[in-house]
Amino acid sequence: MNRPLPALPELLRAAETHLSGVAPEFARVITGVSPCTLAPEPDVFRMLVRAVISQLISTAAAKSIRERLEAKLAGRVTPRAMLKLSDEDYRACGISRGKLRTLRGLAEHFAKTRGLARKLAEADEDGVRELLLPLHGVGPWTVDMLLIFSIFRPDVLPVGDLGIRAGVRDLFGLAELPDAKTLTALAEPWRPYRTVATWYIWRSRSLVPKPKE
């Protein structure tokens, strides 16, 4: 069972203070951009769909595909609604054959597994991975996105994310992209707020949206 977290605004401010204290690189980023505006998506299934769509493509391409799919579904991104779409419907949105299979599998699994979204929301990180990684097309990166952007766990480090690897290289002046081992070691002082550190690294590369004025 996952332990209750402090209120999100308090946690984010505590994370900013911690990160600024352990790395001057973060202090500059936090001062230079804006307070972290990470707002978890409460709909677990919708976030998983977004994560699958975003696999291995640019942020802009993923946004375009996601918007077409949501329009096709009239905004109702639910397992049953997605199961009603034809293969041609998915292809018209720009979804590849491999991702189509993954999305159908997710929709079928959520439709037949009662209370799955609640179980995911209540599970710890290991529990979330145990529930999702056996599913076709769902890998560690996809689960990390769910942990960060939906059910929100504050200490997630997506070591397979290219944006994070490139951001860390640039922010910390590394000669090359860090591998998972190097990134994990470098991020050890960021605990227990590696999720917020990840957000700021993305933000430094404009990979998460700016807050609305």
PDB file of C-alpha atoms in Angstrom:
ATOM      1  CA  MET A   1       0.000   0.000   0.000  1.00  0.00           C
ATOM      2  CA  ASN A   2       1.282   3.448  -0.869  1.00  0.00           C
ATOM      3  CA  ARG A   3       1.753   5.889   2.002  1.00  0.00           C
ATOM      4  CA  PRO A   4      -0.295   9.114   1.975  1.00  0.00           C
ATOM      5  CA  LEU A   5       1.586  12.097   0.564  1.00  0.00           C
ATOM      6  CA  PRO A   6       1.638  15.700   1.792  1.00  0.00           C
ATOM      7  CA  ALA A   7      -0.578  18.137  -0.080  1.00  0.00           C
ATOM      8  CA  LEU A   8       0.844  18.565  -3.579  1.00  0.00           C
ATOM      9  CA  PRO A   9       1.695  22.305  -3.373  1.00  0.00           C
ATOM     10  CA  GLU A  10       3.582  21.717  -0.116  1.00  0.00           C
ATOM     11  CA  LEU A  11       5.424  18.744  -1.605  1.00  0.00           C
ATOM     12  CA  LEU A  12       6.424  20.706  -4.715  1.00  0.00           C
ATOM     13  CA  ARG A  13       7.773  23.619  -2.689  1.00  0.00           C
ATOM     14  CA  ALA A  14       9.698  21.220  -0.425  1.00  0.00           C
ATOM     15  CA  ALA A  15      11.115  19.536  -3.523  1.00  0.00           C
ATOM     16  CA  GLU A  16      12.253  22.858  -4.982  1.00  0.00           C
ATOM     17  CA  THR A  17      14.025  23.738  -1.739  1.00  0.00           C
ATOM     18  CA  HIS A  18      15.704  20.341  -1.561  1.00  0.00           C
ATOM     19  CA  LEU A  19      16.835  20.307  -5.192  1.00  0.00           C
ATOM     20  CA  SER A  20      18.170  23.861  -5.003  1.00  0.00           C
ATOM     21  CA  GLY A  21      20.185  22.836  -1.964  1.00  0.00           C
ATOM     22  CA  VAL A  22      21.766  19.703  -3.420  1.00  0.00           C
ATOM     23  CA  ALA A  23      22.629  21.042  -6.881  1.00  0.00           C
ATOM     24  CA  PRO A  24      23.297  24.637  -7.969  1.00  0.00           C
ATOM     25  CA  GLU A  25      22.276  23.542 -11.473  1.00  0.00           C
ATOM     26  CA  PHE A  26      18.739  23.009 -10.206  1.00  0.00           C
ATOM     27  CA  ALA A  27      18.781  26.283  -8.308  1.00  0.00           C
ATOM     28  CA  ARG A  28      19.415  28.096 -11.589  1.00  0.00           C
ATOM     29  CA  VAL A  29      16.675  26.198 -13.439  1.00  0.00           C
ATOM     30  CA  ILE A  30      14.128  26.664 -10.667  1.00  0.00           C
ATOM     31  CA  THR A  31      14.884  30.382 -10.468  1.00  0.00           C
ATOM     32  CA  GLY A  32      14.940  30.795 -14.231  1.00  0.00           C
ATOM     33  CA  VAL A  33      11.653  29.120 -15.073  1.00  0.00           C
ATOM     34  CA  SER A  34       8.589  29.039 -12.885  1.00  0.00           C
ATOM     35  CA  PRO A  35       7.343  27.072  -9.893  1.00  0.00           C
ATOM     36  CA  CYS A  36       6.608  23.461 -10.769  1.00  0.00           C
ATOM     37  CA  THR A  37       3.061  23.238 -12.099  1.00  0.00           C
ATOM     38  CA  LEU A  38       2.842  19.465 -12.283  1.00  0.00           C
ATOM     39  CA  ALA A  39      -0.855  18.610 -12.023  1.00  0.00           C
ATOM     40  CA  PRO A  40      -1.594  14.873 -12.036  1.00  0.00           C
ATOM     41  CA  GLU A  41      -4.225  13.593 -14.479  1.00  0.00           C
ATOM     42  CA  PRO A  42      -6.800  11.806 -12.289  1.00  0.00           C
ATOM     43  CA  ASP A  43      -7.942   9.495 -15.091  1.00  0.00           C
ATOM     44  CA  VAL A  44      -5.484   6.583 -15.012  1.00  0.00           C
ATOM     45  CA  PHE A  45      -6.692   4.985 -18.238  1.00  0.00           C
ATOM     46  CA  ARG A  46      -6.589   8.260 -20.178  1.00  0.00           C
ATOM     47  CA  MET A  47      -3.013   8.857 -19.022  1.00  0.00           C
ATOM     48  CA  LEU A  48      -1.944   5.370 -20.071  1.00  0.00           C
ATOM     49  CA  VAL A  49      -3.408   5.978 -23.524  1.00  0.00           C
ATOM     50  CA  ARG A  50      -1.465   9.236 -23.762  1.00  0.00           C
ATOM     51  CA  ALA A  51       1.733   7.508 -22.674  1.00  0.00           C
ATOM     52  CA  VAL A  52       1.379   4.743 -25.261  1.00  0.00           C
ATOM     53  CA  ILE A  53       0.724   7.277 -28.010  1.00  0.00           C
ATOM     54  CA  SER A  54       3.829   9.214 -26.923  1.00  0.00           C
ATOM     55  CA  GLN A  55       6.190   6.250 -27.148  1.00  0.00           C
ATOM     56  CA  LEU A  56       9.209   6.945 -29.398  1.00  0.00           C
ATOM     57  CA  ILE A  57       7.777  10.027 -31.134  1.00  0.00           C
ATOM     58  CA  SER A  58       8.126  13.766 -30.623  1.00  0.00           C
ATOM     59  CA  THR A  59       5.997  15.686 -28.158  1.00  0.00           C
ATOM     60  CA  ALA A  60       4.352  17.617 -31.010  1.00  0.00           C
ATOM     61  CA  ALA A  61       3.512  14.463 -32.978  1.00  0.00           C
ATOM     62  CA  ALA A  62       2.079  12.782 -29.888  1.00  0.00           C
ATOM     63  CA  LYS A  63      -0.095  15.813 -29.129  1.00  0.00           C
ATOM     64  CA  SER A  64      -1.477  15.830 -32.677  1.00  0.00           C
ATOM     65  CA  ILE A  65      -2.317  12.119 -32.608  1.00  0.00           C
ATOM     66  CA  ARG A  66      -3.834  12.350 -29.147  1.00  0.00           C
ATOM     67  CA  GLU A  67      -6.062  15.243 -30.158  1.00  0.00           C
ATOM     68  CA  ARG A  68      -7.314  13.358 -33.215  1.00  0.00           C
ATOM     69  CA  LEU A  69      -8.090  10.286 -31.133  1.00  0.00           C
ATOM     70  CA  GLU A  70      -9.887  12.291 -28.455  1.00  0.00           C
ATOM     71  CA  ALA A  71     -11.928  14.031 -31.150  1.00  0.00           C
ATOM     72  CA  LYS A  72     -12.821  10.641 -32.637  1.00  0.00           C
ATOM     73  CA  LEU A  73     -13.993   9.567 -29.179  1.00  0.00           C
ATOM     74  CA  ALA A  74     -15.840  12.856 -28.557  1.00  0.00           C
ATOM     75  CA  GLY A  75     -13.655  13.324 -25.500  1.00  0.00           C
ATOM     76  CA  ARG A  76     -14.704  10.018 -23.908  1.00  0.00           C
ATOM     77  CA  VAL A  77     -11.401   8.170 -23.581  1.00  0.00           C
ATOM     78  CA  THR A  78     -12.777   5.065 -21.902  1.00  0.00           C
ATOM     79  CA  PRO A  79     -12.031   1.375 -22.429  1.00  0.00           C
ATOM     80  CA  ARG A  80     -15.467   0.624 -23.860  1.00  0.00           C
ATOM     81  CA  ALA A  81     -15.434   3.625 -26.195  1.00  0.00           C
ATOM     82  CA  MET A  82     -12.014   2.671 -27.522  1.00  0.00           C
ATOM     83  CA  LEU A  83     -13.060  -0.920 -28.114  1.00  0.00           C
ATOM     84  CA  LYS A  84     -15.801   0.357 -30.423  1.00  0.00           C
ATOM     85  CA  LEU A  85     -13.294   2.014 -32.771  1.00  0.00           C
ATOM     86  CA  SER A  86     -12.254   0.184 -35.915  1.00  0.00           C
ATOM     87  CA  ASP A  87      -8.684  -0.341 -37.049  1.00  0.00           C
ATOM     88  CA  GLU A  88      -9.320   2.288 -39.701  1.00  0.00           C
ATOM     89  CA  ASP A  89     -10.432   4.761 -37.029  1.00  0.00           C
ATOM     90  CA  TYR A  90      -7.113   4.314 -35.247  1.00  0.00           C
ATOM     91  CA  ARG A  91      -5.094   4.553 -38.443  1.00  0.00           C
ATOM     92  CA  ALA A  92      -6.909   7.771 -39.368  1.00  0.00           C
ATOM     93  CA  CYS A  93      -5.612   9.246 -36.108  1.00  0.00           C
ATOM     94  CA  GLY A  94      -2.044   8.357 -37.068  1.00  0.00           C
ATOM     95  CA  ILE A  95      -1.702   5.414 -34.686  1.00  0.00           C
ATOM     96  CA  SER A  96       0.670   2.671 -35.812  1.00  0.00           C
ATOM     97  CA  ARG A  97      -0.255  -1.001 -35.987  1.00  0.00           C
ATOM     98  CA  GLY A  98       1.894  -1.802 -32.954  1.00  0.00           C
ATOM     99  CA  LYS A  99       0.367   0.923 -30.814  1.00  0.00           C
ATOM    100  CA  LEU A 100      -3.108  -0.041 -31.996  1.00  0.00           C
ATOM    101  CA  ARG A 101      -2.519  -3.536 -30.618  1.00  0.00           C
ATOM    102  CA  THR A 102      -1.279  -2.087 -27.333  1.00  0.00           C
ATOM    103  CA  LEU A 103      -4.217   0.305 -26.986  1.00  0.00           C
ATOM    104  CA  ARG A 104      -6.757  -2.414 -27.736  1.00  0.00           C
ATOM    105  CA  GLY A 105      -5.068  -4.675 -25.212  1.00  0.00           C
ATOM    106  CA  LEU A 106      -5.174  -1.970 -22.561  1.00  0.00           C
ATOM    107  CA  ALA A 107      -8.831  -1.235 -23.263  1.00  0.00           C
ATOM    108  CA  GLU A 108      -9.728  -4.925 -23.044  1.00  0.00           C
ATOM    109  CA  HIS A 109      -7.743  -5.372 -19.829  1.00  0.00           C
ATOM    110  CA  PHE A 110      -9.310  -2.358 -18.115  1.00  0.00           C
ATOM    111  CA  ALA A 111     -12.789  -3.332 -19.314  1.00  0.00           C
ATOM    112  CA  LYS A 112     -12.571  -6.820 -17.838  1.00  0.00           C
ATOM    113  CA  THR A 113     -10.482  -6.093 -14.706  1.00  0.00           C
ATOM    114  CA  ARG A 114     -12.773  -4.586 -12.137  1.00  0.00           C
ATOM    115  CA  GLY A 115     -11.261  -1.795 -10.052  1.00  0.00           C
ATOM    116  CA  LEU A 116      -7.940  -1.777 -11.894  1.00  0.00           C
ATOM    117  CA  ALA A 117      -7.611   2.018 -11.887  1.00  0.00           C
ATOM    118  CA  ARG A 118      -8.199   2.084  -8.128  1.00  0.00           C
ATOM    119  CA  LYS A 119      -5.673  -0.707  -7.561  1.00  0.00           C
ATOM    120  CA  LEU A 120      -3.078   1.207  -9.554  1.00  0.00           C
ATOM    121  CA  ALA A 121      -3.762   4.428  -7.671  1.00  0.00           C
ATOM    122  CA  GLU A 122      -3.373   2.672  -4.322  1.00  0.00           C
ATOM    123  CA  ALA A 123      -0.332   0.533  -5.183  1.00  0.00           C
ATOM    124  CA  ASP A 124       3.278   1.423  -4.511  1.00  0.00           C
ATOM    125  CA  GLU A 125       5.683   1.752  -7.444  1.00  0.00           C
ATOM    126  CA  ASP A 126       6.603  -1.923  -7.499  1.00  0.00           C
ATOM    127  CA  GLY A 127       2.945  -2.865  -7.376  1.00  0.00           C
ATOM    128  CA  VAL A 128       2.126  -0.594 -10.312  1.00  0.00           C
ATOM    129  CA  ARG A 129       4.913  -2.167 -12.350  1.00  0.00           C
ATOM    130  CA  GLU A 130       3.752  -5.682 -11.475  1.00  0.00           C
ATOM    131  CA  LEU A 131       0.241  -4.852 -12.679  1.00  0.00           C
ATOM    132  CA  LEU A 132       1.230  -3.184 -15.957  1.00  0.00           C
ATOM    133  CA  LEU A 133       4.547  -4.484 -17.265  1.00  0.00           C
ATOM    134  CA  PRO A 134       3.127  -7.903 -18.282  1.00  0.00           C
ATOM    135  CA  LEU A 135       0.809  -6.139 -20.766  1.00  0.00           C
ATOM    136  CA  HIS A 136       1.826  -6.024 -24.421  1.00  0.00           C
ATOM    137  CA  GLY A 137       3.546  -2.788 -25.413  1.00  0.00           C
ATOM    138  CA  VAL A 138       3.761  -1.411 -21.881  1.00  0.00           C
ATOM    139  CA  GLY A 139       7.381  -0.961 -20.837  1.00  0.00           C
ATOM    140  CA  PRO A 140       9.198   0.822 -18.013  1.00  0.00           C
ATOM    141  CA  TRP A 141       8.999   4.239 -19.696  1.00  0.00           C
ATOM    142  CA  THR A 142       5.226   4.018 -20.115  1.00  0.00           C
ATOM    143  CA  VAL A 143       4.803   3.033 -16.474  1.00  0.00           C
ATOM    144  CA  ASP A 144       7.086   5.885 -15.411  1.00  0.00           C
ATOM    145  CA  MET A 145       4.866   8.359 -17.261  1.00  0.00           C
ATOM    146  CA  LEU A 146       1.823   7.044 -15.395  1.00  0.00           C
ATOM    147  CA  LEU A 147       3.658   7.271 -12.073  1.00  0.00           C
ATOM    148  CA  ILE A 148       4.663  10.873 -12.780  1.00  0.00           C
ATOM    149  CA  PHE A 149       1.660  12.330 -14.565  1.00  0.00           C
ATOM    150  CA  SER A 150      -1.320  10.465 -13.121  1.00  0.00           C
ATOM    151  CA  ILE A 151      -1.029   8.537  -9.880  1.00  0.00           C
ATOM    152  CA  PHE A 152       1.941  10.736  -8.927  1.00  0.00           C
ATOM    153  CA  ARG A 153       4.777   9.173  -7.039  1.00  0.00           C
ATOM    154  CA  PRO A 154       7.309  11.833  -5.987  1.00  0.00           C
ATOM    155  CA  ASP A 155      10.523   9.871  -6.492  1.00  0.00           C
ATOM    156  CA  VAL A 156      10.372   8.521 -10.058  1.00  0.00           C
ATOM    157  CA  LEU A 157      13.383   8.720 -12.371  1.00  0.00           C
ATOM    158  CA  PRO A 158      12.633   7.686 -15.991  1.00  0.00           C
ATOM    159  CA  VAL A 159      16.140   6.536 -16.906  1.00  0.00           C
ATOM    160  CA  GLY A 160      15.008   5.479 -20.377  1.00  0.00           C
ATOM    161  CA  ASP A 161      13.696   8.902 -21.354  1.00  0.00           C
ATOM    162  CA  LEU A 162      15.839  10.574 -24.013  1.00  0.00           C
ATOM    163  CA  GLY A 163      14.740  14.061 -22.961  1.00  0.00           C
ATOM    164  CA  ILE A 164      15.937  13.421 -19.412  1.00  0.00           C
ATOM    165  CA  ARG A 165      19.247  11.967 -20.553  1.00  0.00           C
ATOM    166  CA  ALA A 166      19.887  14.909 -22.894  1.00  0.00           C
ATOM    167  CA  GLY A 167      18.734  17.403 -20.284  1.00  0.00           C
ATOM    168  CA  VAL A 168      21.042  15.972 -17.638  1.00  0.00           C
ATOM    169  CA  ARG A 169      23.938  15.984 -20.087  1.00  0.00           C
ATOM    170  CA  ASP A 170      23.386  19.652 -20.870  1.00  0.00           C
ATOM    171  CA  LEU A 171      22.499  20.805 -17.360  1.00  0.00           C
ATOM    172  CA  PHE A 172      25.451  19.107 -15.696  1.00  0.00           C
ATOM    173  CA  GLY A 173      27.951  19.580 -18.515  1.00  0.00           C
ATOM    174  CA  LEU A 174      28.490  15.907 -19.317  1.00  0.00           C
ATOM    175  CA  ALA A 175      30.440  14.916 -22.408  1.00  0.00           C
ATOM    176  CA  GLU A 176      27.823  12.401 -23.563  1.00  0.00           C
ATOM    177  CA  LEU A 177      24.362  11.102 -22.815  1.00  0.00           C
ATOM    178  CA  PRO A 178      24.384   9.340 -19.441  1.00  0.00           C
ATOM    179  CA  ASP A 179      23.419   5.679 -19.387  1.00  0.00           C
ATOM    180  CA  ALA A 180      20.958   4.353 -16.809  1.00  0.00           C
ATOM    181  CA  LYS A 181      23.669   3.541 -14.260  1.00  0.00           C
ATOM    182  CA  THR A 182      25.315   6.960 -14.536  1.00  0.00           C
ATOM    183  CA  LEU A 183      21.989   8.784 -14.415  1.00  0.00           C
ATOM    184  CA  THR A 184      20.816   6.834 -11.372  1.00  0.00           C
ATOM    185  CA  ALA A 185      24.039   7.579  -9.504  1.00  0.00           C
ATOM    186  CA  LEU A 186      23.950  11.268 -10.418  1.00  0.00           C
ATOM    187  CA  ALA A 187      20.327  11.533  -9.295  1.00  0.00           C
ATOM    188  CA  GLU A 188      20.845   9.902  -5.904  1.00  0.00           C
ATOM    189  CA  PRO A 189      21.035  13.274  -4.066  1.00  0.00           C
ATOM    190  CA  TRP A 190      17.738  14.292  -5.676  1.00  0.00           C
ATOM    191  CA  ARG A 191      15.849  11.731  -3.592  1.00  0.00           C
ATOM    192  CA  PRO A 192      13.082  11.737  -2.463  1.00  0.00           C
ATOM    193  CA  TYR A 193      11.999  14.220  -5.154  1.00  0.00           C
ATOM    194  CA  ARG A 194      13.295  12.774  -8.416  1.00  0.00           C
ATOM    195  CA  THR A 195       9.880  13.239 -10.046  1.00  0.00           C
ATOM    196  CA  VAL A 196      10.080  16.997  -9.526  1.00  0.00           C
ATOM    197  CA  ALA A 197      13.709  16.994 -10.666  1.00  0.00           C
ATOM    198  CA  THR A 198      12.561  15.202 -13.811  1.00  0.00           C
ATOM    199  CA  TRP A 199       9.873  17.832 -14.423  1.00  0.00           C
ATOM    200  CA  TYR A 200      12.411  20.654 -14.141  1.00  0.00           C
ATOM    201  CA  ILE A 201      14.810  18.932 -16.519  1.00  0.00           C
ATOM    202  CA  TRP A 202      11.998  18.528 -19.044  1.00  0.00           C
ATOM    203  CA  ARG A 203      10.963  22.131 -18.437  1.00  0.00           C
ATOM    204  CA  SER A 204      14.498  23.337 -19.096  1.00  0.00           C
ATOM    205  CA  ARG A 205      14.186  21.745 -22.540  1.00  0.00           C
ATOM    206  CA  SER A 206      10.600  22.972 -23.139  1.00  0.00           C
ATOM    207  CA  LEU A 207       9.291  19.391 -23.034  1.00  0.00           C
ATOM    208  CA  VAL A 208       6.486  20.247 -20.637  1.00  0.00           C
ATOM    209  CA  PRO A 209       4.194  23.234 -21.252  1.00  0.00           C
ATOM    210  CA  LYS A 210       4.698  26.608 -19.677  1.00  0.00           C
ATOM    211  CA  PRO A 211       1.999  27.640 -17.206  1.00  0.00           C
ATOM    212  CA  LYS A 212      -0.803  29.633 -18.769  1.00  0.00           C
ATOM    213  CA  GLU A 213      -0.564  33.373 -18.252  1.00  0.00           C
TER     214      GLU A 213
END
